[in-house]
Tab-separated table of C-alpha atoms in Angstrom:
chain	number	residue	atom	x	y	z
J	18	GLY	CA	0.000	0.000	0.000
J	19	GLN	CA	0.922	3.656	0.203
J	20	GLY	CA	2.503	3.208	3.624
J	21	GLU	CA	4.876	0.595	2.248
J	22	MET	CA	5.724	2.812	-0.723
J	23	CYS	CA	6.495	5.772	1.548
J	24	PHE	CA	8.700	3.584	3.720
J	25	PHE	CA	10.710	2.268	0.772
J	26	LEU	CA	11.111	5.797	-0.602
J	27	PHE	CA	12.350	7.057	2.774
J	28	LEU	CA	14.788	4.146	3.057
J	29	SER	CA	16.050	4.690	-0.479
J	30	LEU	CA	16.593	8.420	0.011
J	31	LYS	CA	18.403	7.906	3.311
J	32	ASP	CA	20.659	5.312	1.699
J	33	MET	CA	21.506	7.632	-1.196
J	34	VAL	CA	22.216	10.588	1.100
J	35	ALA	CA	24.440	8.437	3.335
J	36	ASP	CA	26.386	7.165	0.307
J	37	GLY	CA	26.787	10.730	-0.945
J	38	MET	CA	28.170	11.876	2.398
J	39	VAL	CA	30.686	9.022	2.453
J	40	PHE	CA	31.667	9.814	-1.147
J	41	GLY	CA	32.495	13.405	-0.248
J	42	ASP	CA	34.293	12.352	2.920
J	43	MET	CA	36.460	9.835	1.052
J	44	TYR	CA	37.338	12.314	-1.671
J	45	PHE	CA	38.236	15.354	0.425
J	46	ASN	CA	38.860	14.399	4.059
J	47	LEU	CA	40.475	10.985	3.568
J	48	GLU	CA	41.967	11.833	0.155
J	49	TRP	CA	40.995	8.529	-1.457
J	50	PRO	CA	39.741	9.722	-4.862
J	51	VAL	CA	39.972	6.323	-6.565
J	52	LEU	CA	37.973	4.513	-3.871
J	53	ALA	CA	35.525	7.420	-3.771
J	54	TRP	CA	34.821	7.193	-7.500
J	55	PHE	CA	34.449	3.421	-7.261
J	56	LEU	CA	31.814	4.038	-4.583
J	57	ALA	CA	30.001	6.475	-6.849
J	58	ALA	CA	30.168	3.972	-9.722
J	59	SER	CA	28.684	1.265	-7.477
J	60	VAL	CA	25.649	3.514	-7.037
J	61	VAL	CA	25.207	4.833	-10.594
J	62	VAL	CA	26.122	1.822	-12.751
J	63	PRO	CA	23.488	-0.566	-11.273
J	64	GLN	CA	20.797	2.017	-12.063
J	65	ILE	CA	21.943	2.227	-15.680
J	66	LEU	CA	22.003	-1.579	-15.944
J	67	THR	CA	18.507	-1.739	-14.452
J	68	TRP	CA	17.278	0.729	-17.036
J	69	CYS	CA	18.846	-1.396	-19.806
J	70	PHE	CA	17.151	-4.512	-18.429
J	71	LEU	CA	13.758	-2.808	-18.251
J	72	TRP	CA	14.291	-1.229	-21.674
J	73	SER	CA	14.824	-4.674	-23.204
J	74	ALA	CA	11.535	-5.753	-21.625
J	75	SER	CA	9.732	-2.612	-22.863
J	76	MET	CA	9.217	-1.476	-19.272
J	77	SER	CA	11.201	1.774	-19.385
J	78	THR	CA	11.575	4.808	-21.641
J	79	TRP	CA	14.277	7.282	-22.589
J	80	GLN	CA	12.671	9.693	-20.147
J	81	ASP	CA	13.417	7.210	-17.353
J	82	LEU	CA	17.096	7.287	-18.314
J	83	VAL	CA	17.011	11.078	-18.053
J	84	TRP	CA	15.645	10.797	-14.510
J	85	VAL	CA	18.307	8.228	-13.640
J	86	MET	CA	21.161	10.435	-14.832
J	87	LEU	CA	19.751	13.833	-13.812
J	88	PHE	CA	21.314	14.169	-10.347
J	89	PRO	CA	24.612	12.427	-11.250
J	90	ALA	CA	25.037	14.710	-14.278
J	91	VAL	CA	24.162	17.857	-12.338
J	92	GLY	CA	26.479	16.794	-9.515
J	93	ALA	CA	29.399	16.044	-11.841
J	94	VAL	CA	29.045	19.312	-13.752
J	95	GLY	CA	28.564	21.249	-10.525
J	96	PHE	CA	31.663	19.683	-8.991
J	97	VAL	CA	33.812	20.572	-12.010
J	98	VAL	CA	32.539	24.160	-12.043
J	99	LEU	CA	32.932	24.636	-8.281
J	100	SER	CA	36.372	23.028	-8.294
J	101	CYS	CA	37.635	25.165	-11.177
J	102	ASN	CA	36.381	28.301	-9.423
J	103	GLN	CA	37.925	27.176	-6.108
J	104	GLN	CA	34.659	27.386	-4.209
J	105	PRO	CA	34.375	26.197	-0.576
J	106	ILE	CA	34.949	22.488	0.022
J	107	TRP	CA	31.477	21.941	1.502
J	108	GLN	CA	29.876	23.125	-1.733
J	109	GLN	CA	32.011	20.693	-3.714
J	110	GLN	CA	31.044	17.916	-1.289
J	111	VAL	CA	27.355	18.648	-1.870
J	112	ALA	CA	27.933	18.442	-5.619
J	113	LEU	CA	29.698	15.101	-5.220
J	114	GLY	CA	26.870	13.868	-3.019
J	115	LEU	CA	24.367	14.536	-5.803
J	116	ILE	CA	26.192	12.026	-7.988
J	117	CYS	CA	25.045	9.259	-5.635
J	118	CYS	CA	21.401	10.337	-5.852
J	119	SER	CA	18.711	9.350	-8.338
J	120	ALA	CA	15.424	11.007	-9.185
J	121	MET	CA	14.068	7.724	-10.542
J	122	ARG	CA	12.954	6.477	-7.138
J	123	ILE	CA	10.916	9.637	-6.646
J	124	CYS	CA	9.395	9.209	-10.114
J	125	THR	CA	8.360	5.604	-9.486
J	126	PHE	CA	6.884	6.665	-6.156
J	127	LEU	CA	4.804	9.410	-7.762
J	128	LYS	CA	3.638	7.033	-10.497
J	129	GLY	CA	2.454	4.436	-8.027
J	130	ILE	CA	1.036	6.647	-5.266
J	131	GLY	CA	-2.185	7.262	-7.173
J	132	ALA	CA	-2.847	3.557	-7.633
J	133	GLY	CA	-1.921	2.750	-4.042
J	134	LYS	CA	0.892	0.424	-5.064
J	135	PRO	CA	3.557	0.333	-7.787
J	136	ALA	CA	2.438	-1.722	-10.767
J	137	LEU	CA	4.797	-4.459	-11.951
J	138	SER	CA	4.429	-3.146	-15.489
J	139	SER	CA	5.942	0.189	-14.426
J	140	GLY	CA	9.175	-1.479	-13.347
J	141	ALA	CA	8.992	0.178	-9.907
J	142	THR	CA	9.442	-3.109	-8.070
J	143	TRP	CA	12.523	-3.947	-10.111
J	144	TRP	CA	14.071	-0.562	-9.337
J	145	GLU	CA	13.634	-1.304	-5.634
J	146	VAL	CA	15.051	-4.815	-5.950
J	147	ALA	CA	18.028	-3.711	-8.055
J	148	GLU	CA	18.854	-0.908	-5.664
J	149	GLY	CA	18.729	-3.188	-2.639
J	150	LEU	CA	20.325	-6.343	-4.052
J	151	VAL	CA	22.962	-4.781	-6.332
J	152	GLU	CA	23.729	-1.195	-5.364
J	153	ALA	CA	23.411	-1.511	-1.574
J	154	PRO	CA	25.755	-4.524	-1.155
J	155	PHE	CA	28.435	-3.019	-3.399
J	156	SER	CA	28.352	0.404	-1.753
J	157	GLY	CA	28.187	-1.198	1.698
J	158	ILE	CA	31.264	-3.336	1.009
J	159	LEU	CA	33.248	-0.368	-0.316
J	160	THR	CA	32.232	1.709	2.696
J	161	LEU	CA	33.313	-1.062	5.060
J	162	TYR	CA	36.593	-1.326	3.161
J	163	GLY	CA	37.132	2.388	3.629
J	164	ALA	CA	36.397	2.063	7.340
J	165	PHE	CA	38.884	-0.801	7.502
J	166	LEU	CA	41.595	1.332	5.911
J	167	THR	CA	41.220	4.037	8.566
J	168	ARG	CA	42.188	1.538	11.285
J	169	GLN	CA	39.765	3.349	13.571
J	170	ALA	CA	36.192	2.994	14.726
J	171	PRO	CA	33.905	4.011	11.834
J	172	SER	CA	32.605	7.557	11.825
J	173	LEU	CA	28.899	8.369	11.956
J	174	LYS	CA	28.887	8.878	8.171
J	175	PHE	CA	30.400	5.475	7.478
J	176	GLY	CA	28.312	3.719	10.114
J	177	SER	CA	25.027	5.192	8.883
J	178	SER	CA	25.888	4.338	5.273
J	179	VAL	CA	26.550	0.684	6.159
J	180	PHE	CA	23.411	0.567	8.314
J	181	PHE	CA	21.112	1.859	5.581
J	182	SER	CA	22.791	-0.367	2.995
J	183	CYS	CA	21.998	-3.368	5.205
J	184	LEU	CA	18.400	-2.230	5.615
J	185	SER	CA	18.003	-1.623	1.898
J	186	ALA	CA	19.414	-5.057	1.053
J	187	SER	CA	17.201	-6.732	3.653
J	188	PHE	CA	13.945	-5.208	2.485
J	189	ALA	CA	14.821	-5.623	-1.194
J	190	ALA	CA	15.411	-9.337	-0.628
J	191	GLN	CA	12.032	-9.644	1.048
J	192	LYS	CA	10.463	-7.609	-1.754
J	193	PHE	CA	11.942	-9.929	-4.355
J	194	ASP	CA	10.718	-12.983	-2.440
J	195	THR	CA	7.130	-11.690	-2.457
J	196	VAL	CA	7.073	-10.046	-5.908
J	197	GLY	CA	3.581	-10.089	-7.394
J	198	GLU	CA	1.960	-10.683	-3.999
J	199	THR	CA	-0.009	-8.243	-1.866
J	200	VAL	CA	2.048	-7.908	1.295
J	201	GLY	CA	1.602	-5.261	3.974
J	202	LEU	CA	4.367	-3.164	5.446
J	203	GLY	CA	4.288	-5.092	8.727
J	204	SER	CA	4.720	-8.436	6.987
J	205	THR	CA	7.523	-7.031	4.862
J	206	VAL	CA	9.374	-5.768	7.931
J	207	LEU	CA	8.977	-9.060	9.796
J	208	GLY	CA	10.034	-11.058	6.760
J	209	ALA	CA	13.138	-8.928	6.274
J	210	ILE	CA	14.109	-9.299	9.921
J	211	LYS	CA	13.605	-13.073	9.938
J	212	LYS	CA	15.276	-13.866	6.612
J	213	VAL	CA	18.016	-11.323	6.081
J	214	CYS	CA	18.575	-8.730	8.786
J	215	ALA	CA	20.044	-11.123	11.330
J	216	THR	CA	22.621	-12.492	8.890
J	217	ILE	CA	23.648	-9.134	7.419
J	218	GLY	CA	23.693	-7.455	10.804
J	219	SER	CA	25.868	-10.115	12.438
J	220	ARG	CA	28.366	-10.066	9.563
J	221	SER	CA	28.518	-6.271	9.546
J	222	ILE	CA	29.117	-6.193	13.296
J	223	ALA	CA	31.883	-8.768	12.865
J	224	TRP	CA	33.539	-6.549	10.243
J	225	LEU	CA	33.320	-3.523	12.518
J	226	VAL	CA	34.774	-5.436	15.450
J	227	LEU	CA	37.703	-6.612	13.327
J	228	ILE	CA	38.759	-3.061	12.492
J	229	GLN	CA	38.931	-1.954	16.110
J	230	PRO	CA	42.530	-1.019	17.070
């Protein structure tokens, strides 16, 4: 229903914002530009591949690709302009953060909110699944790797990014398991906790414990 759609949108936006913050932190504060751009690629490339998959199934349009690339393109251009003009670092970090964001999730939400649920024919479900099962694990692993390299306890930015990546992966797995079925938000949450959250959470905690000095 609409409650479930709002929850998935909130989770998706929080995950994108957290990834964007880590991207900027890696690039400027930790001075790891290569790892930072790999993180950005782990967010953008899966969305492009998802669009290609849906395009081959006649479930997406060129307009969808525009929405996918809107924020990354604006962020990249903004970063180049701000960097060339030697603007404050925080402005450049905001521009980099936009690269990890996508307007497509907002579009699929707006398309489905009128009907009360996203239709399978719109591809909305597959955007959610791809984001959770492809983008979230890759970005989460790269973030954990960055935290490992610091040899310190992870910062709030890194910790929140890993946390929301785990949540996104958990709920996407449950979403994929019940695709085509009418499942309420409560059942989705319980299913995610029972099937995925415990495993991902325990492994993430183990990783974080290993990097303690």
